[in-house]
Coordinates of C-alpha atoms and ligand atoms in Angstrom, one line a residue:
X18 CA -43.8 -58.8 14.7
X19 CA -43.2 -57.5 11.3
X20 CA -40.3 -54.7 12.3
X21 CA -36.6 -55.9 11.5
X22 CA -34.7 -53.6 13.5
X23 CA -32.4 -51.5 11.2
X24 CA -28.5 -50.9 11.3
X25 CA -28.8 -47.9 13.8
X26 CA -31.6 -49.5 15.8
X27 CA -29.1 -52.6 16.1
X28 CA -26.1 -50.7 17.4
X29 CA -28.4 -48.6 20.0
X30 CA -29.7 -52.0 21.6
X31 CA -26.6 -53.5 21.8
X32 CA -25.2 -50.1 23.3
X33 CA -22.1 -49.7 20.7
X34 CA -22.4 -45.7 21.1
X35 CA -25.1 -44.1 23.2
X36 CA -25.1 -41.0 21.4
X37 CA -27.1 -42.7 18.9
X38 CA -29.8 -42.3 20.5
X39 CA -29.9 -38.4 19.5
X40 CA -29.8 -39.9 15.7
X41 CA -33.2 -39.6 14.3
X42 CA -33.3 -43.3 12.9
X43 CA -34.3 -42.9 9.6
X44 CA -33.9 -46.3 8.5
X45 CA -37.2 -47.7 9.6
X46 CA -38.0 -51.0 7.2
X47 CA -40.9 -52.4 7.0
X48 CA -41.4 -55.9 5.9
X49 CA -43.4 -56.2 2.7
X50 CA -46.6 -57.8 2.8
X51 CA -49.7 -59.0 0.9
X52 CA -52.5 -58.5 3.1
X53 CA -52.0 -56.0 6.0
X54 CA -54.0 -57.3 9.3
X55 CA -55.7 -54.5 11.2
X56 CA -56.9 -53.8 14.7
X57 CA -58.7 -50.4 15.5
X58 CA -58.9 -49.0 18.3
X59 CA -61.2 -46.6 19.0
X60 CA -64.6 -47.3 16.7
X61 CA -66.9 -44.7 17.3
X62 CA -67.6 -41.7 14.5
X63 CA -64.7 -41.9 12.8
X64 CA -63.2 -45.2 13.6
X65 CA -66.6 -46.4 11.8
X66 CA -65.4 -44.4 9.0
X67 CA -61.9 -46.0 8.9
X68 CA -63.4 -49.7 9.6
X69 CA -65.6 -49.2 6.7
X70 CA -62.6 -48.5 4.3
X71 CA -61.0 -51.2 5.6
X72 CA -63.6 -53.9 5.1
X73 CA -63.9 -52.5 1.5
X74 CA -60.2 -53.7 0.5
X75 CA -59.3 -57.0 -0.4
X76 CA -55.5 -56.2 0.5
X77 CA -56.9 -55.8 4.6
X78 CA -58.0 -58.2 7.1
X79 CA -59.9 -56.6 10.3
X80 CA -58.5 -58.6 13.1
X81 CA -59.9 -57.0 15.9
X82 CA -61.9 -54.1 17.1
X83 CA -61.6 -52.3 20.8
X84 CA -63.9 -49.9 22.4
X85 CA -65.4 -49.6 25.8
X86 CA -68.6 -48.4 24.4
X87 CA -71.1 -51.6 24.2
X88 CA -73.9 -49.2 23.8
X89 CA -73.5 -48.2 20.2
X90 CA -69.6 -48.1 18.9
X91 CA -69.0 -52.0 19.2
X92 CA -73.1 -53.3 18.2
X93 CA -72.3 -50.8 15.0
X94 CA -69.2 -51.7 13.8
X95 CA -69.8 -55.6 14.4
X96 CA -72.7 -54.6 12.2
X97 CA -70.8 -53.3 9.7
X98 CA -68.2 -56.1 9.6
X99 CA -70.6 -58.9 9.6
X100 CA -72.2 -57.2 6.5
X101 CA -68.9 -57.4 5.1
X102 CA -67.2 -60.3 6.2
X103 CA -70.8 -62.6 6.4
X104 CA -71.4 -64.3 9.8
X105 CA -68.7 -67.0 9.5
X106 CA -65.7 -65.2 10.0
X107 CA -64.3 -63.8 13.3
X108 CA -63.2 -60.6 14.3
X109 CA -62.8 -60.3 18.3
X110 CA -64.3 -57.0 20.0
X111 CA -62.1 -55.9 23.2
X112 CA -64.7 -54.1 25.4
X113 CA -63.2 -54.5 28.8
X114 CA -62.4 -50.8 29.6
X115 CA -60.0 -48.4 28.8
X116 CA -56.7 -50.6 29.1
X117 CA -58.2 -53.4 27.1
X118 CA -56.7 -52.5 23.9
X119 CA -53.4 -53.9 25.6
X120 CA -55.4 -57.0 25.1
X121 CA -55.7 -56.8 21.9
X122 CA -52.1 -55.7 21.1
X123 CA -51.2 -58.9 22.6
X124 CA -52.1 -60.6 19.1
X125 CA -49.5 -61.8 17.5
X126 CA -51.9 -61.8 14.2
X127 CA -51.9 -58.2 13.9
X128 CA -49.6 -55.6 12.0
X129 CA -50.9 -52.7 12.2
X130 CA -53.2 -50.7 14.4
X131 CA -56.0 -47.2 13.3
X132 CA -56.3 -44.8 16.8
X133 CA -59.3 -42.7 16.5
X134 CA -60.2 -42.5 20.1
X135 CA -60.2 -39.2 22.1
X136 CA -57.7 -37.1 21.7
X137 CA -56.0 -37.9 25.4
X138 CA -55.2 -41.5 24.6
X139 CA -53.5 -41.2 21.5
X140 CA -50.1 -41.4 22.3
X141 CA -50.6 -43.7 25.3
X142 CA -52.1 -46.3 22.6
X143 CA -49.8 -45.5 19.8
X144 CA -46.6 -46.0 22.5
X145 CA -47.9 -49.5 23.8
X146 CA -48.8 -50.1 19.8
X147 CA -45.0 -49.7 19.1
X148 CA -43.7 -51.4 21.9
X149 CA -45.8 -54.0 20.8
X150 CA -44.5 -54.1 17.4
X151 CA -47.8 -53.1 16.1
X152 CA -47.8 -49.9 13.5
X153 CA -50.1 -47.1 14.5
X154 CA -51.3 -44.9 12.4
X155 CA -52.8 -42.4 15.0
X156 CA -55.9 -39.9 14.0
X157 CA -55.1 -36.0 14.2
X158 CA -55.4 -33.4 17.3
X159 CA -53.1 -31.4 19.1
X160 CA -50.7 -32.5 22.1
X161 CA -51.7 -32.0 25.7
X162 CA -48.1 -30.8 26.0
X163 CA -44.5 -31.1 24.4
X164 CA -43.4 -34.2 26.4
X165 CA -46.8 -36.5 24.9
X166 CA -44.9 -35.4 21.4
X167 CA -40.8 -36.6 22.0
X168 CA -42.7 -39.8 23.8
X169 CA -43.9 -40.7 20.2
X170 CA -40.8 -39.3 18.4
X171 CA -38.4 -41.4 21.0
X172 CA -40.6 -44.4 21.0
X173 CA -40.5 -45.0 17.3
X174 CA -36.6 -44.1 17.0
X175 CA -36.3 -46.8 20.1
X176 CA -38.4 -49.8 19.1
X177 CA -38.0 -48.6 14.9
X178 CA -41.4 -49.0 14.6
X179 CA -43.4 -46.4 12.2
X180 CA -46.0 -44.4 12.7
X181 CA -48.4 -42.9 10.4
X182 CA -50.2 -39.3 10.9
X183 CA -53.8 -39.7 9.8
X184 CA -54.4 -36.1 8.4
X185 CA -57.0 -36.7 5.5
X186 CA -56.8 -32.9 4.2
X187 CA -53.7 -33.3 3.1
X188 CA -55.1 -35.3 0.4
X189 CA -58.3 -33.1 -0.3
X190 CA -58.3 -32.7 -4.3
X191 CA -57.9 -29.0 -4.5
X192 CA -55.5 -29.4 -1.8
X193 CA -53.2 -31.9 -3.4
X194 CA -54.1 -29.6 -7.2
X195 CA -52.4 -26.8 -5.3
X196 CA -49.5 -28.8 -4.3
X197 CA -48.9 -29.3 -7.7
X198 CA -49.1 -25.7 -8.6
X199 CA -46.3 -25.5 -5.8
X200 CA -44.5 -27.9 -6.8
X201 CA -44.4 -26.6 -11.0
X202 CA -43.8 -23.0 -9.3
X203 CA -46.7 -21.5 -10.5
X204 CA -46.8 -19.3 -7.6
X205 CA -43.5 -18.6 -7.9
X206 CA -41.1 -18.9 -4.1
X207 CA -43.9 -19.3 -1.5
X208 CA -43.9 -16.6 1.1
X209 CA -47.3 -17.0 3.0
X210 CA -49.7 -19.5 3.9
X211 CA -52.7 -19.8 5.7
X212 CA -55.2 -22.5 7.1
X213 CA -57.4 -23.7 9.8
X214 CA -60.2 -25.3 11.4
X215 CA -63.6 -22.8 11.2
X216 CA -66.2 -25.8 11.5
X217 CA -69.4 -24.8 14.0
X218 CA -69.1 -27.7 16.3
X219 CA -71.4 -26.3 18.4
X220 CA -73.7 -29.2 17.6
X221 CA -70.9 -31.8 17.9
X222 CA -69.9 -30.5 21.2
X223 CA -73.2 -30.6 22.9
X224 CA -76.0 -33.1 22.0
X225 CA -79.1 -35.0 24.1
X226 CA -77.1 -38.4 24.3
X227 CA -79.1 -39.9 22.0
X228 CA -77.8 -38.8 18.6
X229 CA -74.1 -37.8 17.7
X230 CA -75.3 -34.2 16.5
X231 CA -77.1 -31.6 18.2
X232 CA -80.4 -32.5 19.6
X233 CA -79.7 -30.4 23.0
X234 CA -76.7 -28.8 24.7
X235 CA -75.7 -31.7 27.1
X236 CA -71.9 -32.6 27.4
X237 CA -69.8 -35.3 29.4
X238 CA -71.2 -38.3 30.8
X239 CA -74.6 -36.8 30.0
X240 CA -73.9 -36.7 26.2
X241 CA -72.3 -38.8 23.8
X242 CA -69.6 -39.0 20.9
X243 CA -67.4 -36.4 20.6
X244 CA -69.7 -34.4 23.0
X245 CA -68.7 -36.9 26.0
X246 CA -65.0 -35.8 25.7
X247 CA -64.0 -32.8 23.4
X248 CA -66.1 -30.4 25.3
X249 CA -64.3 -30.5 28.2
X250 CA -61.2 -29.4 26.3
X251 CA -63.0 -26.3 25.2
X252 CA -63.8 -25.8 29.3
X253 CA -60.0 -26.3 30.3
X254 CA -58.0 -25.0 27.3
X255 CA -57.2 -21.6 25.4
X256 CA -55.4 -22.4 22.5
X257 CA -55.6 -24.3 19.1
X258 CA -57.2 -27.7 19.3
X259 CA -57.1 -29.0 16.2
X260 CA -54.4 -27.4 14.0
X261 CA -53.3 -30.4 11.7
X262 CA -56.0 -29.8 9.1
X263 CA -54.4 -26.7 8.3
X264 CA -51.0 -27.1 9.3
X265 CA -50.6 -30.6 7.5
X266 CA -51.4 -29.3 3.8
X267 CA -49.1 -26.8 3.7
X268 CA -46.6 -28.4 5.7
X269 CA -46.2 -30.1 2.6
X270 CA -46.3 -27.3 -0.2
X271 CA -42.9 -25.7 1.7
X272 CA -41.4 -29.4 3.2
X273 CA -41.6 -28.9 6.9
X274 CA -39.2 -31.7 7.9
X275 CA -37.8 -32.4 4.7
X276 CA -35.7 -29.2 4.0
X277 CA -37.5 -26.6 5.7
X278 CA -38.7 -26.7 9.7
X279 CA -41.4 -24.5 12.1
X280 CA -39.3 -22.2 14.8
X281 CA -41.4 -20.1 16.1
X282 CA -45.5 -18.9 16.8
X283 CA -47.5 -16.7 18.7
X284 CA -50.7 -17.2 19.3
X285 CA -53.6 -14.6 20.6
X286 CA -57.6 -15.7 21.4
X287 CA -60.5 -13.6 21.6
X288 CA -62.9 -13.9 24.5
X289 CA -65.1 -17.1 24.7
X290 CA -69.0 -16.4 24.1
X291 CA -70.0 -18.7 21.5
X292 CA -70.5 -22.1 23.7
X293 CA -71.9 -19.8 26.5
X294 CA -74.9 -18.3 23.9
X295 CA -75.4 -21.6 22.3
X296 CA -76.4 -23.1 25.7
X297 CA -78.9 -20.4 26.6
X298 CA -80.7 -20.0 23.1
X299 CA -80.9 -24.0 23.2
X300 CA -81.3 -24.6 26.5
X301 CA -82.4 -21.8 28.5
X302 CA -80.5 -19.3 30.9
X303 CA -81.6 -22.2 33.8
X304 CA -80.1 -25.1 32.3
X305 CA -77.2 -26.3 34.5
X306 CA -74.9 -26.3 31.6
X307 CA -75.5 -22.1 31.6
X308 CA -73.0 -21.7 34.8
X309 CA -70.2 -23.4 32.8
X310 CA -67.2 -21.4 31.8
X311 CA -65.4 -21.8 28.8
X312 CA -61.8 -21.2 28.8
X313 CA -61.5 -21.9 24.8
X314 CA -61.4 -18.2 23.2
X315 CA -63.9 -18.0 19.7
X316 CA -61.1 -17.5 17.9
X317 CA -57.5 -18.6 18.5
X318 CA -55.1 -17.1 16.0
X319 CA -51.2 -18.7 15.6
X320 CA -48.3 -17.3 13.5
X321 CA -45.8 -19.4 12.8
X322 CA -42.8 -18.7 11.7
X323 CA -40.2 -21.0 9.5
X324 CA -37.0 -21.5 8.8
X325 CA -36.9 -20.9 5.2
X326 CA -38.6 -17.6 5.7
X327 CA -42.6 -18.2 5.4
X328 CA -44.8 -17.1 7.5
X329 CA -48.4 -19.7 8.4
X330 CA -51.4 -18.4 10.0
X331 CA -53.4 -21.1 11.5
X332 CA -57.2 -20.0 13.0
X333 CA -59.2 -22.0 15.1
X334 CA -62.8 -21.1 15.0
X335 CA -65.2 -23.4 16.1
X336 CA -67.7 -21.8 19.0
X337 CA -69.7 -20.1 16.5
X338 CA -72.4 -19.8 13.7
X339 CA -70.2 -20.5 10.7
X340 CA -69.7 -21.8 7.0
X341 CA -66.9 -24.7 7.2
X342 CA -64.0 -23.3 6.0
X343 CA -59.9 -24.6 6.3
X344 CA -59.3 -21.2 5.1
X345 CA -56.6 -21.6 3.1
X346 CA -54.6 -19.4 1.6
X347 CA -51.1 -20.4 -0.5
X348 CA -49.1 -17.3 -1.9
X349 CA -45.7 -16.7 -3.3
X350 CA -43.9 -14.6 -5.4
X351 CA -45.7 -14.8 -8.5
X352 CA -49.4 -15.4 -7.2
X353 CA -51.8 -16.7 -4.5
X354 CA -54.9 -19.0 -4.4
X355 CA -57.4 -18.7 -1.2
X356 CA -59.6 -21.4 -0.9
X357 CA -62.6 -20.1 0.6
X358 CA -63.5 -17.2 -2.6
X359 CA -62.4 -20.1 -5.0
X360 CA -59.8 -17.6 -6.3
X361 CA -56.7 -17.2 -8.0
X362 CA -53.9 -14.6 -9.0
X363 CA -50.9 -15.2 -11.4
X364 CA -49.3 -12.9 -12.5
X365 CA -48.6 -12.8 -16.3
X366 CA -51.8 -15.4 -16.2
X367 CA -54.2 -13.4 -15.0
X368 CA -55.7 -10.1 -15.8
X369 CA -53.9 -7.1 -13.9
X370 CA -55.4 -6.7 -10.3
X371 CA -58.2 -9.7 -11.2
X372 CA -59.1 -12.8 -9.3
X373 CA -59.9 -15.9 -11.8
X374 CA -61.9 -18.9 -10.3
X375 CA -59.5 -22.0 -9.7
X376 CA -62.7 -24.1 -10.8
X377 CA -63.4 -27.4 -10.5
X378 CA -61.3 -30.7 -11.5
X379 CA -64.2 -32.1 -13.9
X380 CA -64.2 -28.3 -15.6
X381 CA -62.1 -28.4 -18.5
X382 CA -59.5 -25.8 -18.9
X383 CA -59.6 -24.7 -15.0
X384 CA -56.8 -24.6 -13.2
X385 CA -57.8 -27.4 -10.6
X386 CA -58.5 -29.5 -14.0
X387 CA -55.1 -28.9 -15.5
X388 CA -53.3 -29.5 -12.4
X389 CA -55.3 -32.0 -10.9
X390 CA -52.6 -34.3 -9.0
X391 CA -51.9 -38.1 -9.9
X392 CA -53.0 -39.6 -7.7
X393 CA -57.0 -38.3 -7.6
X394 CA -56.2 -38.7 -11.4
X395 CA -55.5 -42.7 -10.8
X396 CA -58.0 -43.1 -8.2
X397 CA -60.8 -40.6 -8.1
X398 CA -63.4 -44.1 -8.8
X399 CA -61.3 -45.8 -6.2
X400 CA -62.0 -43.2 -3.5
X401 CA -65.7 -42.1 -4.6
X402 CA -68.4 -42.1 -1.7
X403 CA -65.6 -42.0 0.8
X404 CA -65.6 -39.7 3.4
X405 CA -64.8 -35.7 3.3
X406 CA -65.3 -35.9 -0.7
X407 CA -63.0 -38.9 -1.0
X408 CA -59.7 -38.0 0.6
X409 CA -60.2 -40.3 3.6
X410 CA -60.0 -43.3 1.3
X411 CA -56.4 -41.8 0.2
X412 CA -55.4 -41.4 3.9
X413 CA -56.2 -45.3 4.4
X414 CA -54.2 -46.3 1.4
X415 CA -51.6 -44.3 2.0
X416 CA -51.2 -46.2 5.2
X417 CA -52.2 -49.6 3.6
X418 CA -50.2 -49.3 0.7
X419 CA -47.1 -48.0 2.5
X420 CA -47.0 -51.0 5.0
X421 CA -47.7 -53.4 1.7
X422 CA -44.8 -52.1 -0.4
X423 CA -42.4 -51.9 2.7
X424 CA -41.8 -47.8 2.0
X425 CA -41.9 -44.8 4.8
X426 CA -44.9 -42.9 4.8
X427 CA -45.8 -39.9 3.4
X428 CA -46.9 -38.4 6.9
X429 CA -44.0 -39.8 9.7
X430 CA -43.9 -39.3 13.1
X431 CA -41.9 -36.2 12.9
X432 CA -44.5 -34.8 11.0
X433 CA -47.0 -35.9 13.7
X434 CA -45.0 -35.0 16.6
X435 CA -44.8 -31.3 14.6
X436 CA -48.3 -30.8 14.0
X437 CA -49.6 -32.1 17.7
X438 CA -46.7 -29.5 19.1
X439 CA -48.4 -26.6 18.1
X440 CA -51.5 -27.2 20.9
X441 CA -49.9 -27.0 23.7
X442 CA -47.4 -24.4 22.5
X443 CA -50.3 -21.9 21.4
X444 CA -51.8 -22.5 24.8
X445 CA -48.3 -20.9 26.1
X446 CA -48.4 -18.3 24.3
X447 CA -52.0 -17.5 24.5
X448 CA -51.5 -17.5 28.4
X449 CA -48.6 -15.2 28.1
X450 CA -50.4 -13.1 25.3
X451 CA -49.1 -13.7 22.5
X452 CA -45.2 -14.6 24.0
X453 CA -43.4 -16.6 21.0
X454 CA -43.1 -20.2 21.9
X455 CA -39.7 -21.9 20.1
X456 CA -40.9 -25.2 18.1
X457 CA -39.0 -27.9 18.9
X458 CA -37.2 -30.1 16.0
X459 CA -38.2 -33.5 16.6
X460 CA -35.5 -34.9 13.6
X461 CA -32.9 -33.2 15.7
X462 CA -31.0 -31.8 12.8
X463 CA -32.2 -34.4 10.0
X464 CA -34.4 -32.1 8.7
X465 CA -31.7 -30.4 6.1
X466 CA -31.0 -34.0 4.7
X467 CA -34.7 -35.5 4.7
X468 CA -36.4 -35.3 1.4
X469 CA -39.4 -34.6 0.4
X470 CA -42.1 -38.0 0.0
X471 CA -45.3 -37.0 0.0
X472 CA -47.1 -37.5 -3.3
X473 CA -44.4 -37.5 -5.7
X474 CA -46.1 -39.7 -8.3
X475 CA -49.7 -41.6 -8.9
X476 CA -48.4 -44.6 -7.1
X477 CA -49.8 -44.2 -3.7
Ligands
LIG509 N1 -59.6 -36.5 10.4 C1 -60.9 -36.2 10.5 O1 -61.5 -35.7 9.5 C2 -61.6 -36.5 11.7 C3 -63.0 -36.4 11.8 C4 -63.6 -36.7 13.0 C5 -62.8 -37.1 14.1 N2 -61.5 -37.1 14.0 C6 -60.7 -37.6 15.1 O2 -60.9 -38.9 15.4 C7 -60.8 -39.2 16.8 C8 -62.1 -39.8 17.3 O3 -63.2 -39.0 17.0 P1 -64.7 -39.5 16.9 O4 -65.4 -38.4 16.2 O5 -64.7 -40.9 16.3 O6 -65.1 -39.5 18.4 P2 -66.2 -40.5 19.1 O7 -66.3 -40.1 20.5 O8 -67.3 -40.7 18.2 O9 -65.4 -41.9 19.1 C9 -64.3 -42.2 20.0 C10 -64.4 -43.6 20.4 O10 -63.3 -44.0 21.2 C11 -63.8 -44.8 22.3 N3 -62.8 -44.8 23.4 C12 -62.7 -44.0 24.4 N4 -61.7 -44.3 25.2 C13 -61.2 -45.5 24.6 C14 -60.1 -46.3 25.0 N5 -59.4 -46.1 26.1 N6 -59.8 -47.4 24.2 C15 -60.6 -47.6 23.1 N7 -61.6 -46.8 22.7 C16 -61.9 -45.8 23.5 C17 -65.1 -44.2 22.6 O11 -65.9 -45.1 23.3 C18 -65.7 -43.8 21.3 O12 -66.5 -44.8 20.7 C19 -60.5 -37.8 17.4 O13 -59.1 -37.7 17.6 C20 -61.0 -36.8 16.4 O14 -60.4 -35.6 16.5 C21 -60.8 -36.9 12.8

């Protein structure tokens, strides 16, 4: 157990004043460490992804793997580690079911756990991580409701364990560039923001249960990957799914948490005929999957309001035929940059009523080159080849390196909790079209005193 209990977890366990327990505990301390000893749970797509950074860095040892799935997410990552780690050393696969990764947090070799299983057992397994005295650092999706976000919120405040949110765009090069536009005020006091998932995952949410993409228009048990589980969302739910990759960015650029909190959204949905069409051009008006209706609207739009006086529009839009785009868009007083035109207004900079290109960071001059952020700076070699351009080598050091040096990390638990809330707050207001939903505060009034951590230097 690497977790000393701080001050204000102390006094709560031994009872000296209950009303503690409505004190965000800010004080979590990690011990430092050398070598951080990982378990991951969940190694299919993307816990690959996460086991291969792992392997890569001499400051981790894989301990343990867990996944029901003998069939091709265990045989691939043992393949992966035993390229890594040569056939002498070894790492234990937990297979038995669904529960069996409270098997593995029975270890008392391991400090620290990576989630990336489907999005209904994340906070079951980050809970029982914490209780264990195991830190989670938990992959991104939304909340099946409000209560799934205080569990995580309450656990880590009650057993001072840490948890880490795992949302990669946040450090996406022109993301993190922009951040440091905000942060110089070179857009002046922001006033908008915009972002969002717009990926076509039509052929990640049906396949032929032979390959993770496309290849027919099965999904459930028929299917596999995502197919076998995120589908079924899209039957049962109207709302967004998946708002952290937009949410999480500029969460940062106006310190949501730290200074500044979400109130309020409202969130509307078009009709659902995207998953419907791609079935029948695929698979024919005959195929079974034809009858099936989809609750998930094409389009779910949420406006969110904060405290500070921004507004955020998050979109999900991923039933149909579409360019990936997050679709953001960061603008202030004195300018704007949109993401998806590669464009950018200053005023004073730019030529009256004319977009410039933000450009490139390797492009001399440009404005992604002059305020390129430290840490891609530092570590651009470090994070080449990794995946989504690089920045999910930054989300694994960010973890690594935070557990290392003993320090909070840059994406908390109350960030987490946040970003999950929105799901199954949009579904709310979706259902009551378009009613404004209140957005809890999961620091319970810490927010005004919390500062800002994310990214300050080119440390980590
Ligand atoms: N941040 C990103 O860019 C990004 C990209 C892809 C996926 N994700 C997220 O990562 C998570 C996993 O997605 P994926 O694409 O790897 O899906 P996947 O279906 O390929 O992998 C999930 C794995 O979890 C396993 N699993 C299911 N129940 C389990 C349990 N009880 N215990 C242990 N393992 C269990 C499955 O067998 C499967 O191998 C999701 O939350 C997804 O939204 C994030």
């Amino acid at each position: 157990m690497i977790y000393r209990r701080t001050f204000l977890q102390q006094t709560i366990t031994t009872g000296i004043g209950l009303s503690l327990l409505n004190t965000p505990a800010k004080l979590f301390a990690q011990v430092k460490k050398a070598k951080v000893r990982v378990g991951l749970i969940g190694v299919g797509a993307r816990g690959q992804n996460h086991l291969s950074l792992c392997l890569r860095r001499e400051d981790v040892d894989v301990i343990a793997i867990c996944d029901p799935d003998t069939k091709w997410a265990i045989p691939k990552s043992m393949q992966l580690i035993s390229k890594a780690y040569g056939a002498n050393r070894k790492v234990t696969a937990y297979t038995n079911g669904n529960e069996d990764f409270l098997n593995m947090l029975k270890r008392d070799d391991i400090d620290a756990v990576i989630i990336a299983t489907p999005w209904e057992w994340h906070t079951k397994q980050a809970v029982a991580a914490m209780k264990a005295g195991k830190t989670p650092a938990v992959e991104v999706c939304g909340a099946s409701d409000i209560q799934e976000c205080w569990e995580l919120v309450n656990t880590s405040e009650s057993t001072g364990v840490p948890v880490f949110g795992m949302e990669n765009v946040c450090y996406r090069r022109d993301v993190m560039a922009v951040l440091n536009m905000v942060r110089q005020g070179l857009f002046g006091e922001l006033t908008h923001m915009q972002g969002g998932y717009q990926h076509d995952l039509r052929g990640v949410k049906f396949n032929n249960g032979q390959q993770v993409y496309g290849g027919g228009v099965e999904f459930g048990e028929k299917a596999m990957s995502e197919a076998k589980w995120r589908t079924n969302h899209s039957v049962h739910r109207n709302g967004d799914l998946y708002p952290t990759h937009g949410l999480g960015p500029v969460n940062n650029m106006i310190n949501i948490n730290r200074g500044n909190r979400l109130i309020s959204l409202s969130a509307v949905a078009t009709k659902s005929r995207g998953l419907h069409k791609y079935i029948v051009d695929k698979g024919g008006q005959d195929h079974p999957n034809a009858k099936v209706e989809f609750k998930l609207g094409d389009i779910v739009s949420t406006l969110i309001r904060t405290n500070n006086g921004e507004t955020i529009l998050l979109s999900h839009d991923t039933n149909s035929p579409r360019p990936y785009s997050l679709n953001f868009r960061v603008q202030g007083t004195n300018g704007l940059w949109m993401d998806d035109l590669d464009s950018i207004y200053v005023e004073g900079k730019s030529s009256y009523d004319q977009w410039e290109k933000a450009g490139k960071p390797d492009e001399a001059g440009s404005y992604m080159n002059r305020y390129d952020h430290p840490l891609w700076k530092r570590y651009a070699n470090d994070a080449s080849g990794a995946g989504h351009g690089g920045m999910d080598w930054f989300v694994i050091n960010s973890f690594i390196e935070s557990i290392k040096r003993g320090a909070p990390y840059a994406l908390d638990v109350y960030d987490l909790a946040t970003w999950y809330a929105i799901t199954p707050l949009s579904e709310q207001s979706v259902a009551e079209g378009g009613g404004v939903q209140y957005i809890p505060d999961f620091t319970r009034g810490a927010w005004i005193n919390r500062k800002p951590v994310f990214a300050l230097n080119d440390e980590w």
